[in-house]
Coordinates of C-alpha atoms in Angstrom, one line a residue:
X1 CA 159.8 51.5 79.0
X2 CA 162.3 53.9 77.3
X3 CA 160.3 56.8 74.6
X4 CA 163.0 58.2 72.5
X5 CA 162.0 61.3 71.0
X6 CA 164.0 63.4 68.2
X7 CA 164.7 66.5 67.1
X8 CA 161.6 66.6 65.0
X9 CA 159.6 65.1 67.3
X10 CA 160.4 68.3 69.7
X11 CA 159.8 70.5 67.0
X12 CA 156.6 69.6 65.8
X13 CA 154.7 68.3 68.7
X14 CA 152.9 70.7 70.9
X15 CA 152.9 67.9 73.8
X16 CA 154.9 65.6 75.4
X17 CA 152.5 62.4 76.6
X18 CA 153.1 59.2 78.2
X19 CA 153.4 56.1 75.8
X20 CA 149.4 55.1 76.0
X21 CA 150.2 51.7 76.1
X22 CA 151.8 52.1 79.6
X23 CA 149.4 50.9 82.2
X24 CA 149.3 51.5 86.0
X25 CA 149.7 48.2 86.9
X26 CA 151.5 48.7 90.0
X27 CA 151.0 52.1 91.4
X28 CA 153.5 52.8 93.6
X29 CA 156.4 51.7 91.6
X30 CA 155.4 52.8 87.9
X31 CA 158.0 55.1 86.1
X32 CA 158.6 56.1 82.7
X33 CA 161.7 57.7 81.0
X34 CA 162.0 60.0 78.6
X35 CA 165.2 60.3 76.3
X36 CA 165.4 64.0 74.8
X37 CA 167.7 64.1 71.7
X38 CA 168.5 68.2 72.0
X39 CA 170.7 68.7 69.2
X40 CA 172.0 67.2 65.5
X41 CA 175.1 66.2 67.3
X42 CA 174.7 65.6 70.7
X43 CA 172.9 63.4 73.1
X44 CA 171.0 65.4 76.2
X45 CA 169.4 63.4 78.4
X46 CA 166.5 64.4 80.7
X47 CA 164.7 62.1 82.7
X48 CA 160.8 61.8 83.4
X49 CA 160.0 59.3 86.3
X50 CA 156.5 59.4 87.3
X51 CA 156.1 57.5 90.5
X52 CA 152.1 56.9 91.1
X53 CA 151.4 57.7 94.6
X54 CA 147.8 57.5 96.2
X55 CA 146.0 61.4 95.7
X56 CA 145.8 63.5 99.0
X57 CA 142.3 64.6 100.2
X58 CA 141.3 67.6 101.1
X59 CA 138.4 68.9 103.4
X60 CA 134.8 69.1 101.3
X61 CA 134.8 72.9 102.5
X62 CA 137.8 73.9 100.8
X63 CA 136.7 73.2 97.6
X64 CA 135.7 76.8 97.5
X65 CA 138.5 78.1 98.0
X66 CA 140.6 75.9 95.3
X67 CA 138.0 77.6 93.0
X68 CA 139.0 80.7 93.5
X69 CA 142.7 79.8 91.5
X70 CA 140.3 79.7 88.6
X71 CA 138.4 82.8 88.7
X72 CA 142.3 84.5 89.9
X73 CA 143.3 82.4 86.3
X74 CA 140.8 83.8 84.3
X75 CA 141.3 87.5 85.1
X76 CA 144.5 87.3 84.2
X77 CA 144.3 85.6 81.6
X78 CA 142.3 88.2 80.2
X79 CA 144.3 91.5 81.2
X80 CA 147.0 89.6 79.6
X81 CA 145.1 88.9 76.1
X82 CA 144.4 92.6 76.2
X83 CA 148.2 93.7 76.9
X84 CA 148.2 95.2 80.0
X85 CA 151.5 92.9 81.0
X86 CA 153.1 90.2 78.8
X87 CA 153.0 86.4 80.0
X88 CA 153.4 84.0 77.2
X89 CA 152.6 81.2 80.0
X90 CA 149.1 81.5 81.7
X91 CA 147.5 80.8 78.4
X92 CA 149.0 76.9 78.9
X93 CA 146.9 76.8 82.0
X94 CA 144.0 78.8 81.0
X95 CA 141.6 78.8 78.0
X96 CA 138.9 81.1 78.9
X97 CA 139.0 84.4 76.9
X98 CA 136.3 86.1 78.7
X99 CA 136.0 89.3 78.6
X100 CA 136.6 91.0 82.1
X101 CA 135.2 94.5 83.3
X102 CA 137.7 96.8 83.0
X103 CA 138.2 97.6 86.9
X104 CA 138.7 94.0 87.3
X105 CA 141.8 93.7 84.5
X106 CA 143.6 97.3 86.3
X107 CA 142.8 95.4 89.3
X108 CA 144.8 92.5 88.3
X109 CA 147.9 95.0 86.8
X110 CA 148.4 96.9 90.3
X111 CA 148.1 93.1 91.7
X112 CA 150.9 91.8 89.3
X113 CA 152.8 94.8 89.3
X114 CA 153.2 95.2 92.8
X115 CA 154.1 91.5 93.7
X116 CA 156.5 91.6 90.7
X117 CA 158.6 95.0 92.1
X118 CA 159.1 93.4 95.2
X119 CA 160.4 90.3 94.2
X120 CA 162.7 92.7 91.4
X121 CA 164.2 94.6 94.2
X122 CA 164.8 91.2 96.7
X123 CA 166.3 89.4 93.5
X124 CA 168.8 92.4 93.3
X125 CA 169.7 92.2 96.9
X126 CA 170.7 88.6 96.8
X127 CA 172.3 88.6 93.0
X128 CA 169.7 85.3 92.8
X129 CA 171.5 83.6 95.3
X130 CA 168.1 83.4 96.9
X131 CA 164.9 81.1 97.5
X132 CA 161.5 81.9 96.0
X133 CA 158.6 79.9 97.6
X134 CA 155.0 80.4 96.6
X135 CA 152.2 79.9 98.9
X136 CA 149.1 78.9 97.1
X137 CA 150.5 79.1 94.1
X138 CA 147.6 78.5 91.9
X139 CA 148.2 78.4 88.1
X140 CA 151.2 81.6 88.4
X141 CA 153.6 81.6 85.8
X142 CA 155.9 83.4 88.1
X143 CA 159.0 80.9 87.1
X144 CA 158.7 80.6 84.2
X145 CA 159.0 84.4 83.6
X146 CA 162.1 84.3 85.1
X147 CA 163.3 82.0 83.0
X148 CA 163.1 84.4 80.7
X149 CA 165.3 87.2 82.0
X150 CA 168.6 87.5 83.4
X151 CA 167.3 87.2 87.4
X152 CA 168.0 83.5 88.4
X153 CA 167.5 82.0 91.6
X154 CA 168.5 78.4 93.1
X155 CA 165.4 77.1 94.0
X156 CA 162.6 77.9 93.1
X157 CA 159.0 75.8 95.5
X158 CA 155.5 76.5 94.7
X159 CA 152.8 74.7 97.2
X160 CA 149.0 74.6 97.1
X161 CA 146.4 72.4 97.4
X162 CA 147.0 68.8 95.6
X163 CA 144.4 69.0 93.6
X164 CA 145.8 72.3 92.1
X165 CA 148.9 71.0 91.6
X166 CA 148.0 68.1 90.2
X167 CA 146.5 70.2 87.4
X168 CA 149.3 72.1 87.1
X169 CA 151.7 69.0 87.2
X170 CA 149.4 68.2 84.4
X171 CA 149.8 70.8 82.3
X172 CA 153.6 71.3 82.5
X173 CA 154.1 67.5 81.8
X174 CA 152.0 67.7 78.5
X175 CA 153.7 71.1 77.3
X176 CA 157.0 71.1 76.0
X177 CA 157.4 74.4 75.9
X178 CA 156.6 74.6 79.9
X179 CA 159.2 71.7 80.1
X180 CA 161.7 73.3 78.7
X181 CA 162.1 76.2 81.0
X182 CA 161.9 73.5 84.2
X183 CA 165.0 70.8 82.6
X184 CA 168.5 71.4 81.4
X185 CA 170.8 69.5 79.7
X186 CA 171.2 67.1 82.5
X187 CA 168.9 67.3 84.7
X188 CA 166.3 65.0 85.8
X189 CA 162.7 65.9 86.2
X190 CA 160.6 63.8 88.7
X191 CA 156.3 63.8 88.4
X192 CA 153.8 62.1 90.3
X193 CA 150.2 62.8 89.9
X194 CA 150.5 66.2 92.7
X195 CA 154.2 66.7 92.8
X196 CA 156.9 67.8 90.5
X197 CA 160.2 68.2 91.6
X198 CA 163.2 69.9 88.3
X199 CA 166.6 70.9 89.7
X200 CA 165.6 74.1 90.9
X201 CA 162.0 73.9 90.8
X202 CA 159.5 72.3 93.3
X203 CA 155.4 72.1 92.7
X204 CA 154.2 70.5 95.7
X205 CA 150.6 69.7 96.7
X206 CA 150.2 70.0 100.6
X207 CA 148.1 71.8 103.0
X208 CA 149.5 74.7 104.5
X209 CA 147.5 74.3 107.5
X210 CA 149.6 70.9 108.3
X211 CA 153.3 72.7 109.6
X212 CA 154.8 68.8 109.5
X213 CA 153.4 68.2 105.6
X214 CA 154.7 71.3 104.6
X215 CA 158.5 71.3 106.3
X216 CA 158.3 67.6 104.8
X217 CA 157.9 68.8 101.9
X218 CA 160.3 71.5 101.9
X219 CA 162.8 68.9 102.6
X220 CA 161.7 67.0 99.8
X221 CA 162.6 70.6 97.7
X222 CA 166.0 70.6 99.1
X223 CA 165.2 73.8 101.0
X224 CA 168.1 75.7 102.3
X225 CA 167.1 77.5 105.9
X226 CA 170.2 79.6 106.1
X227 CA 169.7 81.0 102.3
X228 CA 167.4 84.6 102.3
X229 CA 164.1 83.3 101.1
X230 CA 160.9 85.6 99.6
X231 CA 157.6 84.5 100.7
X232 CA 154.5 85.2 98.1
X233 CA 151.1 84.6 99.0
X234 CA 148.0 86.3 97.0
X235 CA 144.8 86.3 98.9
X236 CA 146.1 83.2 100.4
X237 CA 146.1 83.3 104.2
X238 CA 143.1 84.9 104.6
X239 CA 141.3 81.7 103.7
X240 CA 143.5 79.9 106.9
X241 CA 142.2 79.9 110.4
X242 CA 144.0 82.9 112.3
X243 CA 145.7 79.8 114.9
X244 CA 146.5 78.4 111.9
X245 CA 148.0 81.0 110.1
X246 CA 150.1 81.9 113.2
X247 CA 151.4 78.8 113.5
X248 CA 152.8 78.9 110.1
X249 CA 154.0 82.6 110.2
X250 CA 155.8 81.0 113.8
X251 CA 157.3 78.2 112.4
X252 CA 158.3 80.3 109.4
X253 CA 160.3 82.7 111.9
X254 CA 161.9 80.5 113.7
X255 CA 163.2 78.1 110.5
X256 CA 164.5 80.7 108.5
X257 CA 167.5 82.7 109.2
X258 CA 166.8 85.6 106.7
X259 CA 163.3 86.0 104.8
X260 CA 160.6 88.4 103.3
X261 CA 156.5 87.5 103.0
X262 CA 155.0 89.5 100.5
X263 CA 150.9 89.6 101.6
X264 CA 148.8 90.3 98.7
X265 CA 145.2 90.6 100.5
X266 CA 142.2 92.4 101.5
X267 CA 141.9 94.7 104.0
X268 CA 139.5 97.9 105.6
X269 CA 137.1 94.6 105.4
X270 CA 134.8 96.4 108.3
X271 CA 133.2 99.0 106.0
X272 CA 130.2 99.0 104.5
X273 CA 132.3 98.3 101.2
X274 CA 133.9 95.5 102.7
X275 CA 130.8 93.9 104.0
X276 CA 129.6 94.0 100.5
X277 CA 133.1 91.9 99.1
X278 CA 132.6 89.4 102.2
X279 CA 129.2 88.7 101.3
X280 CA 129.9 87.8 98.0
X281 CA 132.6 85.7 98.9
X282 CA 130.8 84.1 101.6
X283 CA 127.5 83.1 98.8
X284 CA 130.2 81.6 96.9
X285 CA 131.5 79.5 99.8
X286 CA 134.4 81.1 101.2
X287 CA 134.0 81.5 104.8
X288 CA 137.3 83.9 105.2
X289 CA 138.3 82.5 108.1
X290 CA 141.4 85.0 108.4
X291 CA 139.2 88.0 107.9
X292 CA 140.1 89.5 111.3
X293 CA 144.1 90.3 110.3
X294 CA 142.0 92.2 107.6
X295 CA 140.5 94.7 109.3
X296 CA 142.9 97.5 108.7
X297 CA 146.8 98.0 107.0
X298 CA 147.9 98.2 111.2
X299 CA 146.1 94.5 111.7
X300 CA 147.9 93.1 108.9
X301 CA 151.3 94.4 109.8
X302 CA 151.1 93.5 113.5
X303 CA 149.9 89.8 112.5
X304 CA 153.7 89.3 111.7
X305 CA 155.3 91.4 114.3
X306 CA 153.0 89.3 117.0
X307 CA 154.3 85.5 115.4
X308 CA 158.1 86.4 115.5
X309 CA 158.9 88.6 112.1
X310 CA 161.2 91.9 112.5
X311 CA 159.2 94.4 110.9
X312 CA 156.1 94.6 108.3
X313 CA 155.1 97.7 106.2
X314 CA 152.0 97.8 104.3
X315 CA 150.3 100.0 101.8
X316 CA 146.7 99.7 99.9
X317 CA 146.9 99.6 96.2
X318 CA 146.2 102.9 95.3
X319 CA 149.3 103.6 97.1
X320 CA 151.0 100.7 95.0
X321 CA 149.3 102.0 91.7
X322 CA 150.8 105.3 92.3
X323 CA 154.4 103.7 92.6
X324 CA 154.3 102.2 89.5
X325 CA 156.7 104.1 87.2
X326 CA 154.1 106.8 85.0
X327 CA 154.9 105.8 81.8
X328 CA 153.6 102.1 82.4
X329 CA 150.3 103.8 83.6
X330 CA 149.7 105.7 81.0
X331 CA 150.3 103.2 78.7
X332 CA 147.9 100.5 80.5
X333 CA 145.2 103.4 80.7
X334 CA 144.6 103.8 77.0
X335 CA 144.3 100.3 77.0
X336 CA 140.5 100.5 78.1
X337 CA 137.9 102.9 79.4
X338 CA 137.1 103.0 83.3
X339 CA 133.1 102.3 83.1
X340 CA 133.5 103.3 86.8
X341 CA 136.3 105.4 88.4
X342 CA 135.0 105.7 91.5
X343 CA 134.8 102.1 91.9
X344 CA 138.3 101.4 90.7
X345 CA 139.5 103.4 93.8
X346 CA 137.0 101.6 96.0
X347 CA 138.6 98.4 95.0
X348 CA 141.9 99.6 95.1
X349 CA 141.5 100.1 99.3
X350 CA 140.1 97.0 99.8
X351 CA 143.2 95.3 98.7
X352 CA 146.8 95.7 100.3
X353 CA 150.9 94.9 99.9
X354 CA 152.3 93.9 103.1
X355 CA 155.8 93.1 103.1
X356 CA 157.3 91.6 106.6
X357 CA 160.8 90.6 107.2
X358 CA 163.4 88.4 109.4
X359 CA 166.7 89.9 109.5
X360 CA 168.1 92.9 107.9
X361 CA 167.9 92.1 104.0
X362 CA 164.5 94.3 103.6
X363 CA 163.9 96.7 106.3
X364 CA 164.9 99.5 104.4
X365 CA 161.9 98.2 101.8
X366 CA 159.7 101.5 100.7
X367 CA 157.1 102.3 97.9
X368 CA 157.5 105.4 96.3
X369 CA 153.9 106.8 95.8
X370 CA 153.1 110.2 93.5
X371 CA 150.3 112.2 95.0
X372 CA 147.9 112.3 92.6
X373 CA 144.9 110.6 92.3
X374 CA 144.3 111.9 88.7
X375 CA 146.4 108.6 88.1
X376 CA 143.5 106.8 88.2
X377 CA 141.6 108.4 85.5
X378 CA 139.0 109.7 88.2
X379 CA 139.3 113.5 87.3

């Protein structure tokens, strides 16, 4: 069945939706196209096939931890609503406008902040002739962001869980605006219920515990292994079985010729601090099961260095919130009062930056931190 859709339809309709009188009559070879008319005067074509495939499982247990995507979501959502960065994206994903505490929303800045200068300086390195590839990508708008700046990069692979993905397959189909960003003039867009695959974007469900599902599906992305490729994982691995998680920081060595992981995660977990985060978490479902590479910023370095990578550094977040440039502080300090200081700190070493590396591209990585805690609005 062919939708043709027209200028006006593009610019008045908030969502793109299949035809409902389409029905999934035979599953595995269902498609639909979409014919976009662009401009007044010319004809640009992108193509929506959506080929039904049967949904993956997943095990009951990890249920859990898809749920923390939401709560991650939600937070920033928030922080966002409240200006502490700009992301005209994560509202598509997220509705809640809960109000969070105001540790929680800094929290989420130095998080954001810190993932987003590493990836800045590695998209300089490589001029964008790079890879980006997500791990447990959740609801991040990462992409689109850059789509909105002069950094480019030529492919572009999130993967989490399928039923995240489907979600977020979901949502991008429905939004033109999200749409947009993923197609050009002629390129083709391909959905199924977990997957979507643009030409230099790849949202993949899989389960990064399964090495042969994921390098499948890296194939599927058109994954270069010679290109340099960034890593990004936020509180990700620490929710994989250590021999699990060593088998994929392995495999990742040995495939890829020159690459960075950027770790966001917890770490001093053996304090009495600690104990009180991994109860929580634990009452909630989350049995950690990589909790031991988070014992200290030494255990998560040497977790790479032991499966095959170069060389790791690591720094907590005050550190990180101390790098960020003053200005930008100050600014998101006057956005809200700390209710606690002291706990702001707390949180802030519990949490940690670890960048690792294969080859030469980032050894010379370092964080620039000012020596002052008055930063933190603690005086």
């Amino acid at each position: 069945m062919l939708v043709s859709i027209t200028p006006h339809d593009l610019t008045n309709s908030e969502s793109i939706e299949k035809d409902p009188g389409i029905k999934d009559t035979n599953r595995q070879g269902l498609f639909f196209v979409c014919t976009f008319l662009v401009t007044n005067t010319l004809v640009k074509k992108t193509i929506y096939r959506e080929i039904m495939e049967p949904p993956c499982s997943f095990h009951p247990c990890d249920e859990a931890v898809i749920a923390t995507n939401d709560d991650a979501s939600d937070c920033k959502r928030c922080a966002v609503r409240l200006g502490y960065w700009k992301d005209d994206y994560i509202g598509f994903f997220v509705r809640n406008q809960d109000r969070k505490a105001p540790e929680i929303n800094r929290g989420y800045f130095a998080r954001v902040k810190g993932v987003e200068m590493c990836v800045e300086k590695f998209l300089k390195k490589t001029d964008g002739n790079c890879q980006i590839i997500n791990l447990g990508c959740g609801f991040d708008t990462l992409y689109f962001r850059l789509r909105d700046t002069p950094h480019q990069v030529k492919n572009f692979i999130e993967l989490d869980f399928p039923t995240v993905t489907a979600r977020k397959c979901y949502t991008i189909k429905r939004n033109k605006v999200l749409l947009s960003k993923i197609h050009d003039e002629d390129g083709e867009v391909k959905l199924s219920p977990t997957d979507l695959h643009g030409p230099n974007y790849h949202l993949m469900g899989v389960d990064l515990r399964n090495i042969d599902e994921v390098d499948h599906k890296l194939q599927q992305a058109e994954i270069d292994y010679t290109l340099p490729t960034i890593f990004l994982a936020e509180c990700v691995l620490v929710y994989i079985e250590q021999n699990n998680c060593k088998n994929l920081l392995k495999w990742i060595a040995s495939k890829f010729s020159s690459a960075v992981f950027v770790n966001y995660e917890q770490v001093n977990m053996n304090d009495r601090f600690g104990d009180v985060m991994l109860n929580n978490l634990r009452s909630r479902g989350c049995s950690l099961a990589g909790v031991d590479a988070c014992i200290s910023l030494e255990t998560q370095m040497s977790r790479f260095l032991e499966c095959g990578w170069n060389g790791s550094r690591a720094w907590d977040m005050v550190q990180v919130y101390q790098s960020i440039p003053t200005p930008e502080r100050q600014r998101i300090e006057r956005i809200e009062m700390l209710d606690e200081g002291e706990l702001l700190v707390q949180l802030f070493q519990h949490y940690c930056l670890v960048v690792a590396w294969i080859g030469e591209l980032f050894q010379d990585i370092e964080i620039t931190v000012e020596k002052r805690m008055s930063s933190l609005n603690i005086d």
